[in-house]
Amino acid sequence: MLKYLKNIFVIVFIVFAIWMLFIDSNSLLIHRELNQDIEDLENEKDYYKKEIEKDKKAIKELSTDEGVEKLAREKYYMKKDNEDIYIIEYEDSLNLEKKDE
Protein backbone atom coordinates (compact mmCIF):
# COMPACT_ATOMS: atom_id res chain seq x y z
CA MET A 1 0.00 0.00 0.00
CA LEU A 2 2.75 2.44 0.87
CA LYS A 3 4.45 1.58 -2.40
CA TYR A 4 1.48 3.04 -4.32
CA LEU A 5 1.24 6.13 -2.12
CA LYS A 6 4.88 6.98 -2.82
CA ASN A 7 4.17 7.11 -6.54
CA ILE A 8 3.79 10.74 -7.65
CA PHE A 9 1.09 9.87 -10.20
CA VAL A 10 -1.12 8.28 -7.56
CA ILE A 11 -0.73 11.28 -5.29
CA VAL A 12 -1.54 13.68 -8.12
CA PHE A 13 -4.57 11.58 -9.09
CA ILE A 14 -5.89 11.53 -5.51
CA VAL A 15 -5.45 15.29 -5.14
CA PHE A 16 -7.12 15.84 -8.53
CA ALA A 17 -10.04 13.57 -7.62
CA ILE A 18 -10.59 15.32 -4.28
CA TRP A 19 -10.36 18.69 -6.00
CA MET A 20 -12.89 17.77 -8.70
CA LEU A 21 -15.35 16.08 -6.33
CA PHE A 22 -15.47 18.61 -3.50
CA ILE A 23 -13.57 21.86 -4.07
CA ASP A 24 -14.00 22.90 -7.70
CA SER A 25 -16.81 25.24 -8.77
CA ASN A 26 -18.19 22.38 -10.90
CA SER A 27 -17.98 19.82 -8.12
CA LEU A 28 -20.20 16.81 -7.68
CA LEU A 29 -21.97 18.42 -4.73
CA ILE A 30 -22.90 21.50 -6.74
CA HIS A 31 -24.13 19.33 -9.61
CA ARG A 32 -26.36 17.43 -7.20
CA GLU A 33 -27.84 20.69 -5.89
CA LEU A 34 -28.39 21.97 -9.42
CA ASN A 35 -30.09 18.74 -10.45
CA GLN A 36 -32.45 19.06 -7.48
CA ASP A 37 -33.22 22.66 -8.49
CA ILE A 38 -33.94 21.52 -12.05
CA GLU A 39 -36.31 18.84 -10.78
CA ASP A 40 -38.12 21.34 -8.55
CA LEU A 41 -38.48 23.79 -11.43
CA GLU A 42 -39.83 21.08 -13.74
CA ASN A 43 -42.43 20.15 -11.12
CA GLU A 44 -43.38 23.80 -10.79
CA LYS A 45 -43.60 24.07 -14.58
CA ASP A 46 -46.01 21.11 -14.70
CA TYR A 47 -48.12 22.68 -11.96
CA TYR A 48 -48.39 25.97 -13.82
CA LYS A 49 -49.22 24.21 -17.09
CA LYS A 50 -52.15 22.51 -15.34
CA GLU A 51 -53.24 25.84 -13.87
CA ILE A 52 -53.07 27.47 -17.30
CA GLU A 53 -55.26 24.73 -18.76
CA LYS A 54 -57.75 25.18 -15.92
CA ASP A 55 -57.81 28.95 -16.50
CA LYS A 56 -58.25 28.52 -20.25
CA LYS A 57 -61.23 26.29 -19.57
CA ALA A 58 -62.71 28.88 -17.19
CA ILE A 59 -62.17 31.66 -19.73
CA LYS A 60 -63.84 29.59 -22.41
CA GLU A 61 -66.85 29.02 -20.14
CA LEU A 62 -67.07 32.71 -19.26
CA SER A 63 -66.94 33.78 -22.90
CA THR A 64 -70.59 32.76 -23.31
CA ASP A 65 -73.61 34.42 -21.77
CA GLU A 66 -74.69 31.16 -20.15
CA GLY A 67 -71.30 30.82 -18.47
CA VAL A 68 -71.41 34.34 -17.08
CA GLU A 69 -74.95 33.80 -15.81
CA LYS A 70 -73.95 30.52 -14.18
CA LEU A 71 -70.99 32.16 -12.42
CA ALA A 72 -73.12 35.09 -11.26
CA ARG A 73 -75.82 32.80 -9.88
CA GLU A 74 -73.51 30.28 -8.17
CA LYS A 75 -70.78 32.48 -6.79
CA TYR A 76 -72.39 35.86 -6.27
CA TYR A 77 -75.99 34.67 -5.64
CA MET A 78 -77.46 37.02 -8.23
CA LYS A 79 -80.99 36.48 -9.44
CA LYS A 80 -83.46 37.64 -12.01
CA ASP A 81 -86.20 40.06 -10.98
CA ASN A 82 -88.95 37.43 -10.75
CA GLU A 83 -86.95 34.78 -8.86
CA ASP A 84 -86.33 33.86 -5.25
CA ILE A 85 -83.08 32.24 -4.13
CA TYR A 86 -82.84 29.73 -1.31
CA ILE A 87 -79.36 28.87 -0.11
CA ILE A 88 -79.13 25.46 1.50
CA GLU A 89 -76.06 24.80 3.59
CA TYR A 90 -75.37 21.44 5.08
CA GLU A 91 -74.03 21.12 8.61
CA ASP A 92 -70.71 19.67 7.49
CA SER A 93 -70.11 22.60 5.10
CA LEU A 94 -70.54 25.30 7.76
CA ASN A 95 -67.58 26.85 9.56
CA LEU A 96 -68.61 26.31 13.15
CA GLU A 97 -66.26 26.97 16.03
CA LYS A 98 -65.97 24.00 18.32
CA LYS A 99 -66.38 24.81 21.99
CA ASP A 100 -64.12 23.04 24.47
CA GLU A 101 -66.12 21.44 27.24
mmCIF file of N, CA, C and O in Angstrom:
data_model
loop_
_atom_site.group_PDB
_atom_site.id
_atom_site.type_symbol
_atom_site.label_atom_id
_atom_site.label_comp_id
_atom_site.label_asym_id
_atom_site.label_seq_id
_atom_site.Cartn_x
_atom_site.Cartn_y
_atom_site.Cartn_z
ATOM 1 N N MET A 1 0.830 -1.194 0.000
ATOM 2 C CA MET A 1 0.000 0.000 0.000
ATOM 3 C C MET A 1 0.871 1.253 0.000
ATOM 4 O O MET A 1 0.583 2.200 -0.722
ATOM 5 N N LEU A 2 1.875 1.281 0.818
ATOM 6 C CA LEU A 2 2.754 2.443 0.868
ATOM 7 C C LEU A 2 3.512 2.623 -0.435
ATOM 8 O O LEU A 2 3.856 3.737 -0.809
ATOM 9 N N LYS A 3 3.740 1.516 -1.130
ATOM 10 C CA LYS A 3 4.450 1.584 -2.401
ATOM 11 C C LYS A 3 3.656 2.428 -3.400
ATOM 12 O O LYS A 3 4.225 3.228 -4.137
ATOM 13 N N TYR A 4 2.329 2.274 -3.401
ATOM 14 C CA TYR A 4 1.483 3.041 -4.323
ATOM 15 C C TYR A 4 1.363 4.502 -3.902
ATOM 16 O O TYR A 4 1.267 5.389 -4.740
ATOM 17 N N LEU A 5 1.364 4.757 -2.595
ATOM 18 C CA LEU A 5 1.239 6.131 -2.116
ATOM 19 C C LEU A 5 2.506 6.941 -2.349
ATOM 20 O O LEU A 5 2.464 8.165 -2.341
ATOM 21 N N LYS A 6 3.637 6.280 -2.533
ATOM 22 C CA LYS A 6 4.883 6.985 -2.818
ATOM 23 C C LYS A 6 4.981 7.389 -4.282
ATOM 24 O O LYS A 6 5.783 8.250 -4.622
ATOM 25 N N ASN A 7 4.163 6.788 -5.117
ATOM 26 C CA ASN A 7 4.172 7.107 -6.541
ATOM 27 C C ASN A 7 3.548 8.485 -6.748
ATOM 28 O O ASN A 7 2.444 8.770 -6.292
ATOM 29 N N ILE A 8 4.229 9.362 -7.452
ATOM 30 C CA ILE A 8 3.789 10.738 -7.648
ATOM 31 C C ILE A 8 2.489 10.798 -8.458
ATOM 32 O O ILE A 8 1.640 11.663 -8.228
ATOM 33 N N PHE A 9 2.304 9.867 -9.381
ATOM 34 C CA PHE A 9 1.094 9.867 -10.200
ATOM 35 C C PHE A 9 -0.144 9.530 -9.374
ATOM 36 O O PHE A 9 -1.216 10.105 -9.588
ATOM 37 N N VAL A 10 -0.001 8.622 -8.428
ATOM 38 C CA VAL A 10 -1.122 8.277 -7.557
ATOM 39 C C VAL A 10 -1.480 9.458 -6.669
ATOM 40 O O VAL A 10 -2.655 9.788 -6.476
ATOM 41 N N ILE A 11 -0.486 10.125 -6.152
ATOM 42 C CA ILE A 11 -0.726 11.283 -5.290
ATOM 43 C C ILE A 11 -1.416 12.395 -6.080
ATOM 44 O O ILE A 11 -2.392 12.992 -5.618
ATOM 45 N N VAL A 12 -0.935 12.656 -7.282
ATOM 46 C CA VAL A 12 -1.540 13.684 -8.123
ATOM 47 C C VAL A 12 -2.976 13.295 -8.465
ATOM 48 O O VAL A 12 -3.882 14.138 -8.435
ATOM 49 N N PHE A 13 -3.222 12.027 -8.772
ATOM 50 C CA PHE A 13 -4.575 11.581 -9.089
ATOM 51 C C PHE A 13 -5.518 11.739 -7.900
ATOM 52 O O PHE A 13 -6.654 12.189 -8.051
ATOM 53 N N ILE A 14 -5.057 11.398 -6.712
ATOM 54 C CA ILE A 14 -5.887 11.525 -5.507
ATOM 55 C C ILE A 14 -6.210 12.993 -5.236
ATOM 56 O O ILE A 14 -7.363 13.348 -4.958
ATOM 57 N N VAL A 15 -5.224 13.862 -5.355
ATOM 58 C CA VAL A 15 -5.448 15.294 -5.145
ATOM 59 C C VAL A 15 -6.420 15.826 -6.203
ATOM 60 O O VAL A 15 -7.340 16.594 -5.896
ATOM 61 N N PHE A 16 -6.224 15.407 -7.456
ATOM 62 C CA PHE A 16 -7.116 15.837 -8.533
ATOM 63 C C PHE A 16 -8.546 15.362 -8.293
ATOM 64 O O PHE A 16 -9.502 16.120 -8.484
ATOM 65 N N ALA A 17 -8.708 14.123 -7.876
ATOM 66 C CA ALA A 17 -10.041 13.574 -7.619
ATOM 67 C C ALA A 17 -10.726 14.319 -6.482
ATOM 68 O O ALA A 17 -11.920 14.659 -6.573
ATOM 69 N N ILE A 18 -10.016 14.577 -5.408
ATOM 70 C CA ILE A 18 -10.594 15.322 -4.283
ATOM 71 C C ILE A 18 -10.971 16.732 -4.727
ATOM 72 O O ILE A 18 -12.042 17.241 -4.393
ATOM 73 N N TRP A 19 -10.082 17.345 -5.495
ATOM 74 C CA TRP A 19 -10.363 18.689 -5.997
ATOM 75 C C TRP A 19 -11.624 18.707 -6.849
ATOM 76 O O TRP A 19 -12.491 19.568 -6.672
ATOM 77 N N MET A 20 -11.750 17.786 -7.780
ATOM 78 C CA MET A 20 -12.891 17.771 -8.701
ATOM 79 C C MET A 20 -14.194 17.389 -8.005
ATOM 80 O O MET A 20 -15.262 17.865 -8.396
ATOM 81 N N LEU A 21 -14.126 16.532 -6.994
ATOM 82 C CA LEU A 21 -15.354 16.084 -6.327
ATOM 83 C C LEU A 21 -15.882 17.089 -5.313
ATOM 84 O O LEU A 21 -17.092 17.213 -5.136
ATOM 85 N N PHE A 22 -15.006 17.800 -4.622
ATOM 86 C CA PHE A 22 -15.468 18.608 -3.497
ATOM 87 C C PHE A 22 -15.143 20.093 -3.582
ATOM 88 O O PHE A 22 -15.905 20.919 -3.092
ATOM 89 N N ILE A 23 -14.037 20.482 -4.181
ATOM 90 C CA ILE A 23 -13.566 21.857 -4.070
ATOM 91 C C ILE A 23 -13.896 22.703 -5.286
ATOM 92 O O ILE A 23 -14.240 23.876 -5.162
ATOM 93 N N ASP A 24 -13.835 22.150 -6.464
ATOM 94 C CA ASP A 24 -14.000 22.902 -7.700
ATOM 95 C C ASP A 24 -15.395 23.526 -7.798
ATOM 96 O O ASP A 24 -16.347 23.070 -7.177
ATOM 97 N N SER A 25 -15.511 24.576 -8.605
ATOM 98 C CA SER A 25 -16.813 25.238 -8.767
ATOM 99 C C SER A 25 -17.798 24.356 -9.531
ATOM 100 O O SER A 25 -18.994 24.618 -9.508
ATOM 101 N N ASN A 26 -17.328 23.340 -10.211
ATOM 102 C CA ASN A 26 -18.189 22.382 -10.905
ATOM 103 C C ASN A 26 -18.161 21.029 -10.197
ATOM 104 O O ASN A 26 -18.209 19.986 -10.838
ATOM 105 N N SER A 27 -18.124 21.052 -8.893
ATOM 106 C CA SER A 27 -17.975 19.818 -8.124
ATOM 107 C C SER A 27 -19.237 18.964 -8.168
ATOM 108 O O SER A 27 -20.312 19.397 -8.585
ATOM 109 N N LEU A 28 -19.087 17.760 -7.713
ATOM 110 C CA LEU A 28 -20.195 16.809 -7.680
ATOM 111 C C LEU A 28 -21.316 17.298 -6.761
ATOM 112 O O LEU A 28 -22.493 17.125 -7.065
ATOM 113 N N LEU A 29 -20.960 17.921 -5.670
ATOM 114 C CA LEU A 29 -21.967 18.424 -4.726
ATOM 115 C C LEU A 29 -22.810 19.531 -5.358
ATOM 116 O O LEU A 29 -24.036 19.567 -5.192
ATOM 117 N N ILE A 30 -22.163 20.413 -6.088
ATOM 118 C CA ILE A 30 -22.901 21.501 -6.741
ATOM 119 C C ILE A 30 -23.800 20.942 -7.842
ATOM 120 O O ILE A 30 -24.940 21.378 -8.010
ATOM 121 N N HIS A 31 -23.296 19.954 -8.579
ATOM 122 C CA HIS A 31 -24.125 19.333 -9.613
ATOM 123 C C HIS A 31 -25.361 18.680 -9.012
ATOM 124 O O HIS A 31 -26.446 18.745 -9.593
ATOM 125 N N ARG A 32 -25.211 18.058 -7.850
ATOM 126 C CA ARG A 32 -26.364 17.432 -7.202
ATOM 127 C C ARG A 32 -27.395 18.482 -6.792
ATOM 128 O O ARG A 32 -28.597 18.287 -6.967
ATOM 129 N N GLU A 33 -26.925 19.612 -6.254
ATOM 130 C CA GLU A 33 -27.844 20.692 -5.886
ATOM 131 C C GLU A 33 -28.552 21.260 -7.118
ATOM 132 O O GLU A 33 -29.758 21.519 -7.090
ATOM 133 N N LEU A 34 -27.791 21.433 -8.197
ATOM 134 C CA LEU A 34 -28.389 21.971 -9.415
ATOM 135 C C LEU A 34 -29.405 21.004 -10.010
ATOM 136 O O LEU A 34 -30.444 21.435 -10.523
ATOM 137 N N ASN A 35 -29.133 19.724 -9.964
ATOM 138 C CA ASN A 35 -30.092 18.737 -10.455
ATOM 139 C C ASN A 35 -31.377 18.759 -9.640
ATOM 140 O O ASN A 35 -32.480 18.609 -10.186
ATOM 141 N N GLN A 36 -31.255 18.956 -8.328
ATOM 142 C CA GLN A 36 -32.445 19.063 -7.476
ATOM 143 C C GLN A 36 -33.238 20.315 -7.827
ATOM 144 O O GLN A 36 -34.471 20.281 -7.892
ATOM 145 N N ASP A 37 -32.535 21.427 -8.091
ATOM 146 C CA ASP A 37 -33.215 22.658 -8.492
ATOM 147 C C ASP A 37 -33.946 22.472 -9.820
ATOM 148 O O ASP A 37 -35.066 22.961 -9.990
ATOM 149 N N ILE A 38 -33.309 21.780 -10.749
ATOM 150 C CA ILE A 38 -33.941 21.524 -12.047
ATOM 151 C C ILE A 38 -35.206 20.694 -11.868
ATOM 152 O O ILE A 38 -36.249 20.986 -12.472
ATOM 153 N N GLU A 39 -35.135 19.683 -11.020
ATOM 154 C CA GLU A 39 -36.309 18.842 -10.776
ATOM 155 C C GLU A 39 -37.449 19.643 -10.145
ATOM 156 O O GLU A 39 -38.609 19.506 -10.541
ATOM 157 N N ASP A 40 -37.105 20.498 -9.181
ATOM 158 C CA ASP A 40 -38.120 21.341 -8.552
ATOM 159 C C ASP A 40 -38.759 22.289 -9.565
ATOM 160 O O ASP A 40 -39.983 22.484 -9.564
ATOM 161 N N LEU A 41 -37.949 22.875 -10.429
ATOM 162 C CA LEU A 41 -38.477 23.791 -11.434
ATOM 163 C C LEU A 41 -39.348 23.073 -12.453
ATOM 164 O O LEU A 41 -40.361 23.623 -12.909
ATOM 165 N N GLU A 42 -38.995 21.843 -12.812
ATOM 166 C CA GLU A 42 -39.830 21.079 -13.738
ATOM 167 C C GLU A 42 -41.177 20.732 -13.105
ATOM 168 O O GLU A 42 -42.216 20.786 -13.778
ATOM 169 N N ASN A 43 -41.167 20.404 -11.813
ATOM 170 C CA ASN A 43 -42.433 20.150 -11.117
ATOM 171 C C ASN A 43 -43.296 21.410 -11.074
ATOM 172 O O ASN A 43 -44.516 21.353 -11.261
ATOM 173 N N GLU A 44 -42.655 22.535 -10.819
ATOM 174 C CA GLU A 44 -43.376 23.805 -10.789
ATOM 175 C C GLU A 44 -43.928 24.140 -12.180
ATOM 176 O O GLU A 44 -45.058 24.636 -12.313
ATOM 177 N N LYS A 45 -43.160 23.841 -13.203
ATOM 178 C CA LYS A 45 -43.600 24.074 -14.581
ATOM 179 C C LYS A 45 -44.835 23.242 -14.900
ATOM 180 O O LYS A 45 -45.804 23.750 -15.500
ATOM 181 N N ASP A 46 -44.836 21.973 -14.482
ATOM 182 C CA ASP A 46 -46.007 21.113 -14.699
ATOM 183 C C ASP A 46 -47.227 21.653 -13.968
ATOM 184 O O ASP A 46 -48.342 21.646 -14.499
ATOM 185 N N TYR A 47 -47.025 22.122 -12.735
ATOM 186 C CA TYR A 47 -48.123 22.683 -11.956
ATOM 187 C C TYR A 47 -48.732 23.884 -12.675
ATOM 188 O O TYR A 47 -49.957 24.002 -12.804
ATOM 189 N N TYR A 48 -47.876 24.780 -13.163
ATOM 190 C CA TYR A 48 -48.391 25.972 -13.825
ATOM 191 C C TYR A 48 -49.040 25.650 -15.165
ATOM 192 O O TYR A 48 -49.982 26.332 -15.574
ATOM 193 N N LYS A 49 -48.563 24.627 -15.854
ATOM 194 C CA LYS A 49 -49.224 24.213 -17.093
ATOM 195 C C LYS A 49 -50.641 23.736 -16.801
ATOM 196 O O LYS A 49 -51.583 24.048 -17.536
ATOM 197 N N LYS A 50 -50.813 22.970 -15.717
ATOM 198 C CA LYS A 50 -52.146 22.508 -15.338
ATOM 199 C C LYS A 50 -53.038 23.690 -14.960
ATOM 200 O O LYS A 50 -54.220 23.727 -15.304
ATOM 201 N N GLU A 51 -52.475 24.656 -14.250
ATOM 202 C CA GLU A 51 -53.244 25.836 -13.870
ATOM 203 C C GLU A 51 -53.650 26.651 -15.099
ATOM 204 O O GLU A 51 -54.761 27.171 -15.167
ATOM 205 N N ILE A 52 -52.756 26.743 -16.073
ATOM 206 C CA ILE A 52 -53.071 27.472 -17.299
ATOM 207 C C ILE A 52 -54.210 26.784 -18.040
ATOM 208 O O ILE A 52 -55.130 27.450 -18.535
ATOM 209 N N GLU A 53 -54.174 25.462 -18.108
ATOM 210 C CA GLU A 53 -55.259 24.730 -18.763
ATOM 211 C C GLU A 53 -56.583 24.948 -18.037
ATOM 212 O O GLU A 53 -57.632 25.126 -18.671
ATOM 213 N N LYS A 54 -56.535 24.943 -16.714
ATOM 214 C CA LYS A 54 -57.747 25.178 -15.925
ATOM 215 C C LYS A 54 -58.287 26.588 -16.177
ATOM 216 O O LYS A 54 -59.495 26.784 -16.335
ATOM 217 N N ASP A 55 -57.381 27.572 -16.244
ATOM 218 C CA ASP A 55 -57.808 28.952 -16.496
ATOM 219 C C ASP A 55 -58.353 29.121 -17.906
ATOM 220 O O ASP A 55 -59.322 29.863 -18.113
ATOM 221 N N LYS A 56 -57.736 28.446 -18.877
ATOM 222 C CA LYS A 56 -58.252 28.521 -20.250
ATOM 223 C C LYS A 56 -59.665 27.962 -20.325
ATOM 224 O O LYS A 56 -60.519 28.513 -21.022
ATOM 225 N N LYS A 57 -59.902 26.871 -19.594
ATOM 226 C CA LYS A 57 -61.235 26.288 -19.571
ATOM 227 C C LYS A 57 -62.233 27.256 -18.937
ATOM 228 O O LYS A 57 -63.350 27.430 -19.438
ATOM 229 N N ALA A 58 -61.829 27.919 -17.850
ATOM 230 C CA ALA A 58 -62.708 28.885 -17.193
ATOM 231 C C ALA A 58 -62.986 30.075 -18.099
ATOM 232 O O ALA A 58 -64.116 30.569 -18.168
ATOM 233 N N ILE A 59 -61.978 30.536 -18.810
ATOM 234 C CA ILE A 59 -62.166 31.659 -19.732
ATOM 235 C C ILE A 59 -63.111 31.271 -20.852
ATOM 236 O O ILE A 59 -63.974 32.067 -21.256
ATOM 237 N N LYS A 60 -62.961 30.051 -21.335
ATOM 238 C CA LYS A 60 -63.845 29.587 -22.409
ATOM 239 C C LYS A 60 -65.290 29.521 -21.923
ATOM 240 O O LYS A 60 -66.209 29.887 -22.655
ATOM 241 N N GLU A 61 -65.491 29.068 -20.690
ATOM 242 C CA GLU A 61 -66.850 29.016 -20.137
ATOM 243 C C GLU A 61 -67.422 30.412 -19.943
ATOM 244 O O GLU A 61 -68.613 30.636 -20.159
ATOM 245 N N LEU A 62 -66.585 31.354 -19.521
ATOM 246 C CA LEU A 62 -67.067 32.711 -19.258
ATOM 247 C C LEU A 62 -67.223 33.539 -20.526
ATOM 248 O O LEU A 62 -67.733 34.657 -20.468
ATOM 249 N N SER A 63 -66.802 33.018 -21.656
ATOM 250 C CA SER A 63 -66.940 33.778 -22.899
ATOM 251 C C SER A 63 -68.365 33.705 -23.456
ATOM 252 O O SER A 63 -68.694 34.431 -24.381
ATOM 253 N N THR A 64 -69.194 32.852 -22.881
ATOM 254 C CA THR A 64 -70.591 32.756 -23.310
ATOM 255 C C THR A 64 -71.489 33.411 -22.269
ATOM 256 O O THR A 64 -71.128 33.533 -21.098
ATOM 257 N N ASP A 65 -72.654 33.803 -22.697
ATOM 258 C CA ASP A 65 -73.609 34.422 -21.770
ATOM 259 C C ASP A 65 -74.078 33.436 -20.712
ATOM 260 O O ASP A 65 -74.277 33.803 -19.554
ATOM 261 N N GLU A 66 -74.255 32.175 -21.111
ATOM 262 C CA GLU A 66 -74.693 31.164 -20.148
ATOM 263 C C GLU A 66 -73.631 30.950 -19.058
ATOM 264 O O GLU A 66 -73.961 30.762 -17.888
ATOM 265 N N GLY A 67 -72.370 30.994 -19.442
ATOM 266 C CA GLY A 67 -71.300 30.820 -18.466
ATOM 267 C C GLY A 67 -71.227 31.957 -17.479
ATOM 268 O O GLY A 67 -71.022 31.756 -16.280
ATOM 269 N N VAL A 68 -71.415 33.172 -17.965
ATOM 270 C CA VAL A 68 -71.409 34.340 -17.079
ATOM 271 C C VAL A 68 -72.592 34.277 -16.130
ATOM 272 O O VAL A 68 -72.470 34.562 -14.929
ATOM 273 N N GLU A 69 -73.757 33.908 -16.656
ATOM 274 C CA GLU A 69 -74.949 33.799 -15.811
ATOM 275 C C GLU A 69 -74.763 32.725 -14.747
ATOM 276 O O GLU A 69 -75.113 32.919 -13.583
ATOM 277 N N LYS A 70 -74.186 31.603 -15.130
ATOM 278 C CA LYS A 70 -73.954 30.518 -14.175
ATOM 279 C C LYS A 70 -73.016 30.965 -13.060
ATOM 280 O O LYS A 70 -73.263 30.713 -11.886
ATOM 281 N N LEU A 71 -71.936 31.662 -13.425
ATOM 282 C CA LEU A 71 -70.994 32.161 -12.416
ATOM 283 C C LEU A 71 -71.672 33.164 -11.496
ATOM 284 O O LEU A 71 -71.503 33.110 -10.270
ATOM 285 N N ALA A 72 -72.443 34.075 -12.069
ATOM 286 C CA ALA A 72 -73.117 35.093 -11.258
ATOM 287 C C ALA A 72 -74.109 34.459 -10.295
ATOM 288 O O ALA A 72 -74.224 34.873 -9.141
ATOM 289 N N ARG A 73 -74.822 33.443 -10.740
ATOM 290 C CA ARG A 73 -75.816 32.798 -9.876
ATOM 291 C C ARG A 73 -75.136 31.967 -8.777
ATOM 292 O O ARG A 73 -75.560 32.007 -7.629
ATOM 293 N N GLU A 74 -74.110 31.197 -9.138
ATOM 294 C CA GLU A 74 -73.509 30.281 -8.170
ATOM 295 C C GLU A 74 -72.576 30.970 -7.185
ATOM 296 O O GLU A 74 -72.580 30.670 -5.994
ATOM 297 N N LYS A 75 -71.777 31.892 -7.671
ATOM 298 C CA LYS A 75 -70.775 32.485 -6.793
ATOM 299 C C LYS A 75 -71.267 33.747 -6.100
ATOM 300 O O LYS A 75 -70.986 33.977 -4.932
ATOM 301 N N TYR A 76 -71.985 34.580 -6.817
ATOM 302 C CA TYR A 76 -72.393 35.864 -6.271
ATOM 303 C C TYR A 76 -73.875 35.901 -5.892
ATOM 304 O O TYR A 76 -74.372 36.946 -5.488
ATOM 305 N N TYR A 77 -74.584 34.792 -6.021
ATOM 306 C CA TYR A 77 -75.985 34.668 -5.641
ATOM 307 C C TYR A 77 -76.866 35.728 -6.283
ATOM 308 O O TYR A 77 -77.779 36.263 -5.660
ATOM 309 N N MET A 78 -76.611 36.063 -7.515
ATOM 310 C CA MET A 78 -77.455 37.018 -8.233
ATOM 311 C C MET A 78 -78.694 36.298 -8.757
ATOM 312 O O MET A 78 -78.694 35.090 -8.924
ATOM 313 N N LYS A 79 -79.735 37.076 -8.999
ATOM 314 C CA LYS A 79 -80.993 36.478 -9.444
ATOM 315 C C LYS A 79 -81.669 37.401 -10.440
ATOM 316 O O LYS A 79 -81.326 38.573 -10.546
ATOM 317 N N LYS A 80 -82.625 36.830 -11.122
ATOM 318 C CA LYS A 80 -83.456 37.639 -12.011
ATOM 319 C C LYS A 80 -84.541 38.302 -11.170
ATOM 320 O O LYS A 80 -84.770 37.937 -10.011
ATOM 321 N N ASP A 81 -85.218 39.279 -11.738
ATOM 322 C CA ASP A 81 -86.204 40.061 -10.975
ATOM 323 C C ASP A 81 -87.356 39.211 -10.444
ATOM 324 O O ASP A 81 -87.863 39.460 -9.354
ATOM 325 N N ASN A 82 -87.773 38.208 -11.167
ATOM 326 C CA ASN A 82 -88.946 37.435 -10.754
ATOM 327 C C ASN A 82 -88.575 36.116 -10.079
ATOM 328 O O ASN A 82 -89.355 35.191 -10.074
ATOM 329 N N GLU A 83 -87.394 36.033 -9.486
ATOM 330 C CA GLU A 83 -86.945 34.783 -8.861
ATOM 331 C C GLU A 83 -86.660 34.991 -7.375
ATOM 332 O O GLU A 83 -86.358 36.088 -6.932
ATOM 333 N N ASP A 84 -86.754 33.899 -6.646
ATOM 334 C CA ASP A 84 -86.328 33.864 -5.249
ATOM 335 C C ASP A 84 -85.200 32.852 -5.148
ATOM 336 O O ASP A 84 -85.220 31.807 -5.800
ATOM 337 N N ILE A 85 -84.227 33.145 -4.296
ATOM 338 C CA ILE A 85 -83.083 32.237 -4.131
ATOM 339 C C ILE A 85 -83.102 31.696 -2.709
ATOM 340 O O ILE A 85 -83.253 32.441 -1.743
ATOM 341 N N TYR A 86 -82.954 30.393 -2.601
ATOM 342 C CA TYR A 86 -82.841 29.732 -1.306
ATOM 343 C C TYR A 86 -81.470 29.063 -1.248
ATOM 344 O O TYR A 86 -81.143 28.237 -2.089
ATOM 345 N N ILE A 87 -80.696 29.438 -0.262
ATOM 346 C CA ILE A 87 -79.358 28.868 -0.105
ATOM 347 C C ILE A 87 -79.444 27.799 0.962
ATOM 348 O O ILE A 87 -79.810 28.058 2.115
ATOM 349 N N ILE A 88 -79.088 26.590 0.580
ATOM 350 C CA ILE A 88 -79.128 25.458 1.495
ATOM 351 C C ILE A 88 -77.695 25.096 1.857
ATOM 352 O O ILE A 88 -76.895 24.781 0.991
ATOM 353 N N GLU A 89 -77.392 25.169 3.125
ATOM 354 C CA GLU A 89 -76.062 24.799 3.593
ATOM 355 C C GLU A 89 -76.191 23.594 4.500
ATOM 356 O O GLU A 89 -77.020 23.557 5.401
ATOM 357 N N TYR A 90 -75.373 22.636 4.258
ATOM 358 C CA TYR A 90 -75.369 21.437 5.081
ATOM 359 C C TYR A 90 -74.484 21.659 6.302
ATOM 360 O O TYR A 90 -73.577 22.491 6.291
ATOM 361 N N GLU A 91 -74.743 20.922 7.347
ATOM 362 C CA GLU A 91 -74.035 21.117 8.606
ATOM 363 C C GLU A 91 -72.526 20.896 8.447
ATOM 364 O O GLU A 91 -71.726 21.600 9.050
ATOM 365 N N ASP A 92 -72.138 19.941 7.628
ATOM 366 C CA ASP A 92 -70.713 19.666 7.488
ATOM 367 C C ASP A 92 -70.003 20.702 6.615
ATOM 368 O O ASP A 92 -68.785 20.749 6.581
ATOM 369 N N SER A 93 -70.739 21.565 5.920
ATOM 370 C CA SER A 93 -70.106 22.596 5.100
ATOM 371 C C SER A 93 -70.001 23.934 5.823
ATOM 372 O O SER A 93 -69.402 24.866 5.318
ATOM 373 N N LEU A 94 -70.580 24.055 7.008
ATOM 374 C CA LEU A 94 -70.541 25.305 7.761
ATOM 375 C C LEU A 94 -69.247 25.391 8.564
ATOM 376 O O LEU A 94 -68.698 24.397 9.022
ATOM 377 N N ASN A 95 -68.769 26.611 8.750
ATOM 378 C CA ASN A 95 -67.581 26.849 9.558
ATOM 379 C C ASN A 95 -68.019 27.156 10.987
ATOM 380 O O ASN A 95 -68.212 28.301 11.357
ATOM 381 N N LEU A 96 -68.185 26.130 11.769
ATOM 382 C CA LEU A 96 -68.613 26.310 13.148
ATOM 383 C C LEU A 96 -67.398 26.184 14.059
ATOM 384 O O LEU A 96 -66.548 25.305 13.880
ATOM 385 N N GLU A 97 -67.331 27.062 15.057
ATOM 386 C CA GLU A 97 -66.259 26.968 16.031
ATOM 387 C C GLU A 97 -66.630 25.926 17.065
ATOM 388 O O GLU A 97 -67.722 25.944 17.620
ATOM 389 N N LYS A 98 -65.697 25.045 17.326
ATOM 390 C CA LYS A 98 -65.967 24.000 18.318
ATOM 391 C C LYS A 98 -65.631 24.561 19.707
ATOM 392 O O LYS A 98 -64.603 25.155 19.935
ATOM 393 N N LYS A 99 -66.578 24.343 20.624
ATOM 394 C CA LYS A 99 -66.378 24.807 21.989
ATOM 395 C C LYS A 99 -65.785 23.687 22.814
ATOM 396 O O LYS A 99 -66.211 22.532 22.727
ATOM 397 N N ASP A 100 -64.746 24.032 23.588
ATOM 398 C CA ASP A 100 -64.123 23.037 24.475
ATOM 399 C C ASP A 100 -64.967 22.905 25.729
ATOM 400 O O ASP A 100 -65.343 23.858 26.373
ATOM 401 N N GLU A 101 -65.297 21.673 26.055
ATOM 402 C CA GLU A 101 -66.121 21.439 27.239
ATOM 403 C C GLU A 101 -65.317 20.736 28.284
ATOM 404 O O GLU A 101 -64.447 20.005 28.112
#
